[in-house]
Coordinates of C-alpha atoms in Angstrom, one line a residue:
X95 CA 71.1 110.1 69.0
X96 CA 71.4 108.5 65.5
X97 CA 69.8 105.4 64.0
X98 CA 71.5 102.7 61.9
X99 CA 72.0 105.1 58.9
X100 CA 74.5 107.3 60.7
X101 CA 77.7 105.7 59.4
X102 CA 76.5 105.8 55.8
X103 CA 75.3 109.4 56.3
X104 CA 78.8 110.5 57.5
X105 CA 80.5 109.0 54.5
X106 CA 78.1 110.5 52.0
X107 CA 78.3 114.0 53.7
X108 CA 82.1 113.9 53.6
X109 CA 82.0 113.0 49.9
X110 CA 79.7 115.9 49.0
X111 CA 81.7 118.3 51.1
X112 CA 85.0 117.3 49.4
X113 CA 83.3 117.4 46.0
X114 CA 82.1 121.0 46.5
X115 CA 85.4 122.3 47.9
X116 CA 88.2 120.4 46.1
X117 CA 86.8 120.8 42.6
X118 CA 87.4 124.5 42.9
X119 CA 91.1 123.8 43.0
X120 CA 91.3 120.9 40.6
X121 CA 88.8 120.9 37.8
X122 CA 87.1 117.8 36.5
X123 CA 87.2 116.2 40.0
X124 CA 85.0 113.2 40.9
X125 CA 84.6 112.0 44.5
X126 CA 83.9 108.3 44.9
X127 CA 83.3 106.0 47.8
X128 CA 84.4 102.6 46.4
X129 CA 86.9 100.0 47.5
X130 CA 90.3 101.0 46.0
X131 CA 90.7 97.7 44.2
X132 CA 87.0 97.2 43.5
X133 CA 85.9 95.9 40.1
X134 CA 83.6 99.0 39.7
X135 CA 86.3 101.5 40.6
X136 CA 87.2 103.9 37.8
X137 CA 90.7 103.4 36.5
X138 CA 91.3 106.8 35.1
X139 CA 90.3 110.4 35.7
X140 CA 90.9 113.0 38.4
X141 CA 89.4 111.4 41.5
X142 CA 89.4 111.4 45.3
X143 CA 88.2 108.1 46.7
X144 CA 86.8 107.8 50.3
X145 CA 86.9 104.3 51.8
X146 CA 85.8 103.4 55.3
X147 CA 88.3 100.7 56.2
X148 CA 87.9 100.3 60.0
X149 CA 85.5 101.1 62.8
X150 CA 86.6 101.1 66.5
X151 CA 84.7 101.8 69.8
X152 CA 85.1 105.4 71.1
X153 CA 87.0 105.2 74.4
X154 CA 85.3 108.3 75.9
X155 CA 81.7 107.2 75.2
X156 CA 81.7 103.4 75.2
X157 CA 80.6 103.0 78.8
X158 CA 78.5 106.1 79.1
X159 CA 75.3 104.2 78.8
X160 CA 75.9 101.5 81.4
X161 CA 73.8 100.2 82.9
X162 CA 71.0 100.2 80.3
X163 CA 68.7 97.8 82.2
X164 CA 67.5 97.4 85.8
X165 CA 68.0 94.3 87.9
X166 CA 64.7 92.9 86.7
X167 CA 65.5 93.3 83.0
X168 CA 63.5 96.5 82.4
X169 CA 65.0 99.0 79.9
X170 CA 65.9 102.2 81.8
X171 CA 67.8 103.9 79.0
X172 CA 68.4 103.3 75.3
X173 CA 71.6 101.3 74.5
X174 CA 74.1 103.5 72.7
X175 CA 77.1 102.4 70.6
X176 CA 79.8 105.0 70.3
X177 CA 82.1 104.5 67.2
X178 CA 85.1 106.1 65.6
X179 CA 85.3 105.9 61.8
X180 CA 88.6 105.4 60.1
X181 CA 88.8 106.6 56.4
X182 CA 91.4 106.0 53.7
X183 CA 91.4 108.9 51.2
X184 CA 93.1 107.9 47.9
X185 CA 94.0 110.4 45.1
X186 CA 94.1 109.6 41.4
X187 CA 95.0 111.7 38.4
X188 CA 97.7 112.7 36.0
X189 CA 101.1 112.2 37.6
X190 CA 102.7 114.4 35.0
X191 CA 100.5 117.3 36.2
X192 CA 100.8 116.3 39.9
X193 CA 97.1 115.9 40.2
X194 CA 97.2 113.4 43.0
X195 CA 99.4 115.7 45.0
X196 CA 97.2 118.7 44.2
X197 CA 94.2 116.8 45.3
X198 CA 95.9 115.8 48.5
X199 CA 96.9 119.3 49.3
X200 CA 93.4 120.7 48.6
X201 CA 91.7 117.9 50.7
X202 CA 94.0 118.4 53.7
X203 CA 93.4 122.2 53.6
X204 CA 89.6 121.7 53.4
X205 CA 89.5 119.3 56.3
X206 CA 91.9 121.4 58.4
X207 CA 89.9 124.6 57.9
X208 CA 86.5 122.9 58.4
X209 CA 87.0 119.6 60.4
X210 CA 83.4 119.4 61.5
X211 CA 80.4 118.3 59.5
X212 CA 77.7 120.9 60.2
X213 CA 74.1 120.0 60.7
X214 CA 73.1 121.9 57.5
X215 CA 75.6 119.8 55.4
X216 CA 74.1 116.6 56.9
X217 CA 70.6 117.8 56.1
X218 CA 71.5 118.6 52.5
X219 CA 73.0 115.1 52.1
X220 CA 69.9 113.5 53.6
X221 CA 67.6 115.5 51.3
X222 CA 69.6 114.8 48.1
X223 CA 67.5 113.2 45.4
X224 CA 70.3 110.8 44.6
X225 CA 70.6 109.6 48.2
X226 CA 66.9 108.7 48.9
X227 CA 68.1 105.6 50.9
X228 CA 69.3 108.0 53.6
X229 CA 66.0 109.9 53.9
X230 CA 65.3 108.4 57.3
X231 CA 68.7 109.3 58.8
X232 CA 68.5 111.5 61.9
X233 CA 72.3 112.2 62.2
X234 CA 71.6 116.0 61.9
X235 CA 69.9 115.9 65.3
X236 CA 72.7 114.1 67.1
X237 CA 74.1 115.7 70.2
X238 CA 77.6 115.2 68.9
X239 CA 78.9 116.6 65.6
X240 CA 81.3 114.5 63.5
X241 CA 84.9 115.8 63.7
X242 CA 87.7 114.7 61.4
X243 CA 91.4 114.5 62.4
X244 CA 94.3 113.2 60.4
X245 CA 95.9 110.0 61.6
X246 CA 99.5 108.9 61.1
X247 CA 100.3 105.5 59.7
X248 CA 103.8 104.1 59.7
X249 CA 105.3 102.6 56.5
X250 CA 104.7 99.1 57.9
X251 CA 101.1 99.9 58.7
X252 CA 100.6 101.4 55.2
X253 CA 102.2 98.3 53.6
X254 CA 99.9 96.0 55.5
X255 CA 96.9 98.1 54.7
X256 CA 97.5 98.0 50.9
X257 CA 99.1 94.5 50.8
X258 CA 96.5 92.7 52.9
X259 CA 93.3 94.7 52.5
X260 CA 93.4 95.6 48.8
X261 CA 96.3 93.6 47.4
X262 CA 96.9 96.2 44.8
X263 CA 99.7 98.7 43.9
X264 CA 100.0 101.6 46.3
X265 CA 98.4 104.9 45.4
X266 CA 99.0 108.2 47.1
X267 CA 96.7 108.3 50.1
X268 CA 96.1 109.6 53.7
X269 CA 94.0 108.5 56.6
X270 CA 91.5 110.4 58.7
X271 CA 89.4 109.6 61.8
X272 CA 85.8 110.7 62.2
X273 CA 84.5 110.9 65.8
X274 CA 82.1 110.3 67.3
X275 CA 79.1 108.5 65.9
X276 CA 76.4 107.5 68.4
X277 CA 74.0 104.9 67.4
X278 CA 70.9 104.1 69.5
X279 CA 68.4 101.3 69.4
X280 CA 64.7 101.8 68.8
X281 CA 63.4 100.4 72.1
X282 CA 61.6 102.8 74.3
X283 CA 62.7 102.8 78.0
X284 CA 60.4 103.6 80.9
X285 CA 60.7 106.9 82.6
X286 CA 60.8 106.9 86.4
X287 CA 58.9 109.4 88.5
X288 CA 60.9 112.6 89.4
X289 CA 62.6 112.8 92.8
X290 CA 60.4 114.5 95.3
X291 CA 63.2 116.0 97.4
X292 CA 66.9 116.3 97.0
X293 CA 69.3 116.3 100.0
X294 CA 73.0 116.9 99.6
X295 CA 75.3 116.1 102.6
X296 CA 79.0 116.8 103.2
X297 CA 80.5 114.6 105.9
X298 CA 84.0 114.8 107.2
X299 CA 86.0 111.6 107.2
X300 CA 86.2 110.8 110.9
X301 CA 86.7 107.1 111.5
X302 CA 86.1 106.2 115.2
X303 CA 89.0 104.5 117.0
X304 CA 88.8 102.3 120.1
X305 CA 91.9 102.6 122.3
X306 CA 90.8 100.9 125.5
X307 CA 87.9 98.9 127.1
X308 CA 87.7 99.0 130.9
X309 CA 85.2 98.5 133.8
X310 CA 83.2 101.5 134.8
X311 CA 84.1 101.2 138.5
X312 CA 86.5 102.8 141.0
X313 CA 88.1 99.4 141.7
X314 CA 89.9 97.1 139.2
X315 CA 88.1 93.8 138.6
X316 CA 87.0 91.5 135.8
X317 CA 84.3 92.3 133.3
X318 CA 81.3 90.1 133.9
X319 CA 77.8 89.8 132.4
X320 CA 75.8 92.9 133.0
X321 CA 78.8 95.0 133.9
X322 CA 79.0 98.7 133.0
X323 CA 82.0 99.3 130.8
X324 CA 83.7 102.4 129.3
X325 CA 85.0 102.4 125.8
X326 CA 87.8 104.9 125.5
X327 CA 89.0 106.3 122.1
X328 CA 88.6 109.2 119.7
X329 CA 85.9 110.4 117.3
X330 CA 83.4 107.9 118.9
X331 CA 80.3 110.2 118.8
X332 CA 78.1 110.3 115.7
X333 CA 74.5 111.1 114.7
X334 CA 73.5 107.7 115.8
X335 CA 76.1 105.6 117.7
X336 CA 75.7 102.0 118.6
X337 CA 77.9 99.1 119.7
X338 CA 77.9 95.7 118.1
X339 CA 79.4 92.5 119.5
X340 CA 81.3 90.1 117.3
X341 CA 80.3 86.5 117.1
X342 CA 77.0 87.3 118.6
X343 CA 73.5 87.2 117.1
X344 CA 72.5 90.0 119.4
X345 CA 71.3 93.3 117.9
X346 CA 73.6 96.3 118.3
X347 CA 73.3 98.1 121.7
X348 CA 72.6 101.8 122.0
X349 CA 74.9 103.2 124.7
X350 CA 73.6 105.2 127.7
X351 CA 76.2 107.9 127.3
X352 CA 78.1 108.9 124.2
X353 CA 81.0 111.4 123.8
X354 CA 83.8 111.8 121.4
X355 CA 86.4 110.3 123.8
X356 CA 84.3 107.7 125.7
X357 CA 81.2 105.6 125.5
X358 CA 79.5 104.1 128.5
X359 CA 77.1 101.1 128.3
X360 CA 75.9 98.1 130.2
X361 CA 76.8 94.8 128.6
X362 CA 73.9 92.6 127.5
X363 CA 73.2 89.7 129.7
X364 CA 73.1 87.2 126.8
X365 CA 76.8 87.5 125.9
X366 CA 78.8 84.3 126.4
X367 CA 81.9 84.1 128.6
X368 CA 85.3 84.2 126.9
X369 CA 87.1 86.6 124.6
X370 CA 84.6 89.0 123.0
X371 CA 85.0 91.7 120.4
X372 CA 83.1 94.9 120.0
X373 CA 82.9 97.6 117.4
X374 CA 81.5 101.1 117.4
X375 CA 79.1 101.8 114.5
X376 CA 78.1 105.3 113.5
X377 CA 75.1 106.1 111.4
X378 CA 74.2 109.3 109.6
X379 CA 70.8 110.9 109.8
X380 CA 69.9 111.7 106.2
X381 CA 66.8 112.2 104.1
X382 CA 63.3 113.7 104.6
X383 CA 62.3 112.8 107.3
X384 CA 65.8 112.0 108.6
X385 CA 66.5 108.3 108.8
X386 CA 69.7 106.5 109.8
X387 CA 72.1 105.4 107.1
X388 CA 75.3 103.4 107.4
X389 CA 78.3 105.5 108.2
X390 CA 81.7 104.8 109.8
X391 CA 82.8 101.8 111.7
X392 CA 85.7 101.6 114.3
X393 CA 88.4 99.0 114.7
X394 CA 87.3 95.8 116.5
X395 CA 88.6 95.7 120.1
X396 CA 88.7 92.6 122.3
X397 CA 87.9 92.2 126.0
X398 CA 87.5 89.1 128.3
X399 CA 84.1 88.5 129.7
X400 CA 84.6 86.5 132.9
X401 CA 82.0 83.9 134.0
X402 CA 80.4 84.2 137.5
X403 CA 79.5 81.1 139.5
X404 CA 77.0 81.0 142.3
X405 CA 77.6 79.1 145.5
X406 CA 78.6 75.5 144.3
X407 CA 76.8 72.7 146.1
X408 CA 77.1 68.9 146.4
X409 CA 73.8 67.6 145.0
X410 CA 71.7 65.3 147.2
X411 CA 71.5 62.7 144.4
X412 CA 74.8 60.9 145.3
X413 CA 74.1 57.6 143.5
X414 CA 75.8 54.3 144.5
X415 CA 77.6 52.9 141.4
X416 CA 78.4 49.5 142.8
X417 CA 76.1 47.9 145.4
X418 CA 78.9 45.6 146.6
X419 CA 81.6 48.1 147.1
X420 CA 79.2 51.0 147.8
X421 CA 81.4 53.2 145.7
X422 CA 79.6 56.4 144.8
X423 CA 79.9 59.1 142.1
X424 CA 80.3 62.4 143.8
X425 CA 79.5 65.6 141.9
X426 CA 79.7 69.4 142.3
X427 CA 76.8 71.2 140.8
X428 CA 77.8 74.7 139.6
X429 CA 75.5 77.4 138.4
X430 CA 76.9 79.7 135.7
X431 CA 76.2 83.3 134.7
X432 CA 76.0 83.8 131.8
X433 CA 74.8 80.4 130.6
X434 CA 77.3 78.1 128.9
X435 CA 77.1 77.0 125.3
X436 CA 77.3 73.4 124.4
X437 CA 80.6 73.8 122.5
X438 CA 82.4 76.0 125.0
X439 CA 85.4 74.7 126.9
X440 CA 84.7 74.5 130.6
X441 CA 86.9 73.4 133.5
X442 CA 86.6 73.6 137.3
X443 CA 89.5 74.6 139.5
X444 CA 89.6 73.6 143.2
X445 CA 92.1 75.1 145.7
X446 CA 92.3 73.9 149.2
X447 CA 91.1 76.5 151.7
X448 CA 93.2 77.1 154.9
X449 CA 95.5 74.0 154.5
X450 CA 97.7 72.9 157.4
X451 CA 101.0 74.7 157.7
X452 CA 102.8 71.3 157.5
X453 CA 102.1 70.9 153.7
X454 CA 101.4 72.8 150.6
X455 CA 97.8 73.4 149.7
X456 CA 96.1 70.9 147.3
X457 CA 94.7 72.0 143.9
X458 CA 92.7 70.1 141.4
X459 CA 91.4 70.6 137.8
X460 CA 88.1 69.0 136.9
X461 CA 86.8 68.8 133.3
X462 CA 83.2 69.3 132.4
X463 CA 81.3 66.3 131.0
X464 CA 80.9 65.9 127.3
X465 CA 78.7 68.6 125.7
X466 CA 78.8 70.3 129.1
X467 CA 76.2 67.8 130.3
X468 CA 73.6 68.7 127.7
X469 CA 71.6 65.5 127.0
X470 CA 72.0 64.2 123.4
X471 CA 70.3 61.4 121.5
X472 CA 71.9 58.3 119.9
X473 CA 73.1 60.4 116.9
X474 CA 74.8 62.9 119.2
X475 CA 72.2 65.7 118.6
X476 CA 71.0 67.7 121.5
X477 CA 67.6 66.7 122.8
X478 CA 64.9 69.4 122.1
X479 CA 67.7 71.3 120.3
X480 CA 69.1 72.5 123.6
X481 CA 72.4 74.4 122.9
X482 CA 73.3 75.9 126.3
X483 CA 72.9 75.3 130.0
X484 CA 73.0 77.3 133.2
X485 CA 74.2 74.4 135.4
X486 CA 77.0 71.8 135.0
X487 CA 77.7 68.8 137.3
X488 CA 81.4 68.1 137.6
X489 CA 82.4 64.6 138.7
X490 CA 84.8 64.5 141.6
X491 CA 87.6 61.9 141.3
X492 CA 90.6 61.7 143.6
X493 CA 89.8 64.8 145.6
X494 CA 90.2 64.4 149.4
X495 CA 87.6 65.7 151.8
X496 CA 87.9 69.3 152.9
X497 CA 87.1 72.9 152.1
X498 CA 88.0 74.2 148.7
X499 CA 87.9 77.5 146.9
X500 CA 86.0 77.1 143.5
X501 CA 86.8 78.8 140.2
X502 CA 85.8 78.0 136.7
X503 CA 87.3 78.7 133.3
X504 CA 85.1 79.1 130.2
X505 CA 87.0 79.4 126.9
X506 CA 90.0 80.6 128.9
X507 CA 88.1 83.3 130.9
X508 CA 88.3 82.7 134.6
X509 CA 85.7 83.5 137.2
X510 CA 86.6 85.9 140.1
X511 CA 87.1 84.9 143.7
X512 CA 85.7 86.8 146.7
X513 CA 88.3 88.6 148.9
X514 CA 87.9 89.3 152.6
X515 CA 88.1 93.1 153.1
X516 CA 87.3 93.1 156.8
X517 CA 90.3 94.5 158.7
X518 CA 89.4 92.7 161.8
X519 CA 89.0 89.3 160.2
X520 CA 91.8 86.7 160.5
X521 CA 91.5 86.1 156.8
X522 CA 91.8 89.8 155.9
X523 CA 92.8 90.4 152.2
X524 CA 92.6 86.6 151.4
X525 CA 90.3 84.7 149.1
X526 CA 87.4 83.3 151.0
X527 CA 84.9 82.2 148.4
X528 CA 83.1 80.7 146.7
X529 CA 83.7 77.6 148.7
X530 CA 82.5 74.0 148.7
X531 CA 82.9 71.4 151.4
X532 CA 83.7 67.9 150.1
X533 CA 82.8 65.2 152.7

């Protein structure tokens, strides 16, 4: 790459090249590099003037050096500026002898037949005794050679160029673009160690798709905590396949059985009841030694995880509220599996068991206490930072004595009831539990 002398070296080399070629066609030629309206510009004589009037970033190279620094600010490669140089070539001489036009024709022919500045031409310019200020230029060692192409300016652009830049009378001229000049800084970047081993992998684009989630059992029933489920879909198998559950802090679960069309696994016991989402994640084994890397992820599929309640009981601590009226607060204590979070919505459903044939069966909906009964302090914060509970006491109000079937709903997911499958039983194929007897 080149140092800060690159632009001046290009201009000087172009001037020497045109001097050596064009003077063979038009004698007495002088090549200058001054501003066309400059005070020191010659006003007479046969002359070609080269003036660098604009510099623009090179579109192909401008982002080739990004990034130049690491995240901690260390220089990892030299910053490089890629520039295109725009030159105005002006021709002076006797109009009667058409010298400006002859000079234009000779210049165009020279730059068309040899549009590239060779390294030898650049070295001759750098070593010229009249250009000692360019002695430290290293343009000749640049990886890119400078190429010149003519550019086309409209009459409006020409009038602005002469009327705004130089504010002088127009002289026969043409424009060329020199590309590309690469200028580097002097900072020395650090060199990382070489790569020990290289691994190239080609992986087909096979995104897993979940089509169905069902219970891994012969009979149809709700999915509960610890159930074995089957995930049905396509392209489910990968190098490493695991299942993650949305809205959960649990780590991904490695299935017991993985195939392209189905995955079998046992649900973790820590999942909360309600609507749950799961996703199949595939990892690729890459590297030496092979290690898992992130791969494809399936769509998120939803399923309902039903709560399970143990046999509900009436607690023995039925406490009198009013010693005069002897009114008591009755409660049903229900154990939940899985445990219930403080913010989950929980209700208890009571349906009368074996009601008389003379009336319709009674049913009641009981709401869980605030925060699902988890004790809180005066500021409403859970004591000991307790966020979940396995037991909730539901207060009974307006429920007549009798036997009741008990269900619960947690975030809309309903617990299952037990069905009598004994053919000889009088309650065959009816719900028989769980039950509670309210005195």
